[in-house]
Amino acid sequence: MTKEATASRVELGELLPLMEEFYTIQGEGHHTGTAAYFIRVGGCDVGCHWCDVKESWDAAIHPPTEAAAIVANAKKYSKTIVVTGGEPLMWDMEHLTGLLKAEGMQVHIETSGAYELTGTWDWICLSPKKRMLPKPRIYKEANELKVIIYNKSDFDFAEEHAAKVNEACELYLQPEWSVREKMTPLIVDYVMANPKWKISLQTHKYLNIP
């Protein structure tokens, strides 16, 4: 396949820069404790300094992989699929989610919302970042707002975005892993004073699983 043909198929979402795929337990947010198959797509320019998967940022180092092959592998393991990154919405998700839904799968996404929403989703976890704010539409679509708390100013940031999501959207505050011992007590106090919020923890790291 020529470079031009490959680029065209990537543009259509028929090929995606697959970083990794694995079957594990969802460790964060609403679906914590649920078995799920994760599809991690390469490519991200949001650039969080505390990102724990920086190797996902450069899409060029992750091979363009047939979306159909990704789905064929995923369906061997689980009916619950989580598409993550990187920032998966850098790519057109219509083709991938169409194939997944045709197999009867529940399809979730974890995204910063920095790019326009594409694809058909059963659950949208919006985790906004300061460097590239979410596009307006996703606030109406999000099922879950998960804000990472790295310092005290992030509580104000969280409230700004909570004011924009739909009424049914669940609200989570999650300590950034490297400062969890410092920030978790502050989050506990904040949630007790503001019970519309819930606490999310990266339980997969405590369990030492992917």
Coordinates of C-alpha atoms in Angstrom, one line a residue:
M1 CA 0.0 0.0 0.0
T2 CA 1.4 3.4 -0.9
K3 CA 1.9 6.1 1.7
E4 CA -0.9 8.1 0.1
A5 CA -3.3 5.2 0.2
T6 CA -2.4 4.5 3.9
A7 CA -2.9 8.1 4.8
S8 CA -6.3 8.2 3.1
R9 CA -7.4 5.1 5.0
V10 CA -6.2 6.6 8.3
E11 CA -8.1 9.7 7.5
L12 CA -11.3 7.6 7.1
G13 CA -10.6 5.7 10.3
E14 CA -10.2 2.4 8.5
L15 CA -6.7 2.3 9.8
L16 CA -5.8 3.5 13.3
P17 CA -2.4 4.0 15.0
L18 CA -2.8 1.2 17.5
M19 CA -0.5 1.6 20.5
E20 CA -1.8 -1.4 22.5
E21 CA -4.9 -3.4 23.3
F22 CA -5.5 -5.5 26.4
Y23 CA -8.2 -7.1 28.5
T24 CA -8.2 -5.9 32.1
I25 CA -10.4 -4.3 34.8
Q26 CA -11.5 -0.7 34.4
G27 CA -9.8 1.1 37.2
E28 CA -11.4 4.6 37.1
G29 CA -14.7 6.4 37.3
H30 CA -18.2 5.0 37.0
H31 CA -17.3 1.6 35.6
T32 CA -14.5 0.9 38.2
G33 CA -14.2 -2.8 38.8
T34 CA -15.8 -3.8 35.4
A35 CA -13.9 -6.2 33.1
A36 CA -13.3 -4.4 29.8
Y37 CA -11.1 -4.6 26.7
F38 CA -9.0 -1.5 26.1
I39 CA -8.0 -0.1 22.7
R40 CA -5.3 2.5 23.2
V41 CA -4.9 4.7 20.1
G42 CA -1.7 6.6 19.5
G43 CA -1.5 10.3 19.0
C44 CA -2.0 13.2 21.4
D45 CA -1.0 16.8 21.3
V46 CA -2.7 17.9 24.6
G47 CA 0.6 17.4 26.4
C48 CA -0.2 17.0 30.1
H49 CA 3.1 17.1 31.9
W50 CA 1.9 14.4 34.3
C51 CA 0.7 12.0 31.6
D52 CA 1.5 8.4 32.5
V53 CA 1.4 7.2 28.8
K54 CA 3.7 9.8 27.1
E55 CA 4.7 7.0 24.7
S56 CA 1.3 7.4 23.2
W57 CA 1.8 10.9 22.0
D58 CA 3.7 10.3 18.7
A59 CA 1.2 8.6 16.4
A60 CA 4.0 7.9 13.9
I61 CA 5.6 5.3 16.0
H62 CA 2.4 3.2 16.3
P63 CA 1.5 1.1 13.2
P64 CA -1.6 1.9 11.2
T65 CA -3.8 -1.1 12.0
E66 CA -7.0 -2.3 10.4
A67 CA -10.0 -1.3 12.4
A68 CA -11.6 -4.6 11.4
A69 CA -8.7 -6.6 12.8
I70 CA -8.9 -4.6 16.1
V71 CA -12.6 -5.5 16.4
A72 CA -12.0 -9.1 15.5
N73 CA -9.5 -9.4 18.4
A74 CA -11.6 -7.4 20.9
K75 CA -14.7 -9.6 20.5
K76 CA -12.7 -12.6 21.7
Y77 CA -12.4 -11.1 25.1
S78 CA -15.3 -8.8 26.1
K79 CA -18.5 -7.1 25.2
T80 CA -17.4 -3.9 26.9
I81 CA -14.8 -1.9 25.0
V82 CA -13.0 1.2 26.1
V83 CA -11.3 3.4 23.5
T84 CA -8.6 5.5 25.0
G85 CA -5.3 7.1 24.1
G86 CA -3.5 9.3 23.6
E87 CA -6.4 11.4 22.4
P88 CA -8.6 9.0 20.4
L89 CA -10.7 11.9 18.9
M90 CA -7.7 13.0 16.9
W91 CA -9.0 10.2 14.6
D92 CA -12.4 9.6 13.0
M93 CA -14.1 7.1 15.2
E94 CA -17.2 6.4 13.0
H95 CA -15.8 3.4 11.3
L96 CA -14.4 1.7 14.4
T97 CA -17.5 2.2 16.5
G98 CA -19.7 1.1 13.7
L99 CA -17.9 -2.2 13.5
L100 CA -17.9 -2.6 17.3
K101 CA -21.7 -1.8 17.6
A102 CA -22.4 -4.3 14.7
E103 CA -20.9 -6.9 17.0
G104 CA -23.3 -5.9 19.8
M105 CA -20.6 -4.4 22.0
Q106 CA -20.9 -1.6 24.6
V107 CA -18.5 1.0 23.5
H108 CA -16.9 3.6 25.9
I109 CA -14.5 6.4 25.2
E110 CA -12.1 8.3 27.5
T111 CA -11.3 11.7 26.0
S112 CA -10.2 15.2 26.7
G113 CA -12.8 16.5 24.3
A114 CA -10.2 18.6 22.6
Y115 CA -11.3 17.4 19.2
E116 CA -14.8 17.2 17.6
L117 CA -16.8 14.2 18.8
T118 CA -17.1 11.4 16.2
G119 CA -18.4 7.8 16.6
T120 CA -21.3 6.1 18.3
W121 CA -20.8 5.7 22.1
D122 CA -22.6 4.1 24.9
W123 CA -20.5 5.9 27.5
I124 CA -18.5 9.1 27.2
C125 CA -15.9 9.9 29.9
L126 CA -14.9 13.5 29.4
S127 CA -11.6 14.5 31.2
P128 CA -10.9 18.1 30.3
K129 CA -7.3 19.5 30.2
K130 CA -6.2 23.1 30.6
R131 CA -3.9 23.2 27.6
M132 CA -6.7 22.3 25.1
L133 CA -10.2 22.8 26.3
P134 CA -13.1 20.6 25.1
K135 CA -15.2 21.4 22.1
P136 CA -18.7 22.7 23.0
R137 CA -20.7 19.8 21.8
I138 CA -19.2 17.1 24.1
Y139 CA -20.5 18.8 27.2
K140 CA -24.1 17.8 26.1
E141 CA -23.1 14.3 25.3
A142 CA -20.8 13.4 28.2
N143 CA -22.0 10.7 30.7
E144 CA -19.1 11.3 33.1
L145 CA -16.9 14.2 33.9
K146 CA -13.6 13.2 35.4
V147 CA -11.3 16.0 36.5
I148 CA -7.7 15.2 37.5
I149 CA -6.6 17.1 40.6
Y150 CA -2.9 18.0 40.6
N151 CA -3.1 21.1 42.6
K152 CA -5.7 23.2 44.5
S153 CA -6.5 25.4 41.4
D154 CA -7.9 22.3 39.8
F155 CA -11.0 22.4 42.0
D156 CA -12.0 25.7 40.4
F157 CA -11.2 24.2 37.0
A158 CA -13.5 21.3 37.8
E159 CA -16.4 23.5 38.8
E160 CA -16.1 25.5 35.6
H161 CA -16.6 22.3 33.6
A162 CA -19.3 20.9 35.9
A163 CA -21.3 24.0 35.1
K164 CA -21.2 23.1 31.4
V165 CA -22.2 19.4 31.3
N166 CA -25.7 18.0 31.1
E167 CA -27.7 17.4 34.3
A168 CA -27.3 13.6 34.1
C169 CA -23.5 13.7 33.8
E170 CA -21.8 12.1 36.8
L171 CA -19.0 14.2 38.4
Y172 CA -15.7 12.7 39.5
L173 CA -12.5 14.1 41.0
Q174 CA -9.4 12.0 40.7
P175 CA -6.0 12.6 42.3
E176 CA -3.1 12.7 39.9
W177 CA -1.1 9.6 40.8
S178 CA 2.2 11.3 41.7
V179 CA 0.6 13.6 44.2
R180 CA -2.1 11.2 45.5
E181 CA -0.9 11.3 49.1
K182 CA -1.1 15.1 49.2
M183 CA -4.3 15.6 47.2
T184 CA -6.5 12.7 48.2
P185 CA -7.3 14.2 51.7
L186 CA -8.2 17.5 50.0
I187 CA -10.5 15.7 47.6
V188 CA -12.1 13.8 50.4
D189 CA -12.9 17.1 52.2
Y190 CA -14.1 18.7 49.0
V191 CA -16.5 15.9 48.1
M192 CA -17.9 15.9 51.6
A193 CA -18.5 19.7 51.3
N194 CA -19.8 19.3 47.7
P195 CA -21.6 16.0 47.5
K196 CA -22.5 16.4 43.8
W197 CA -19.0 15.1 43.2
K198 CA -17.6 11.6 43.7
I199 CA -14.1 10.4 44.1
S200 CA -12.4 8.3 41.4
L201 CA -9.1 6.5 42.2
Q202 CA -6.8 4.7 39.8
T203 CA -7.6 1.4 41.4
H204 CA -5.8 -0.6 38.6
K205 CA -2.5 0.9 39.9
Y206 CA -3.2 -0.3 43.5
L207 CA -4.1 -3.7 42.0
N208 CA -0.9 -3.7 39.9
I209 CA -2.8 -4.5 36.7
P210 CA -2.8 -2.7 33.3

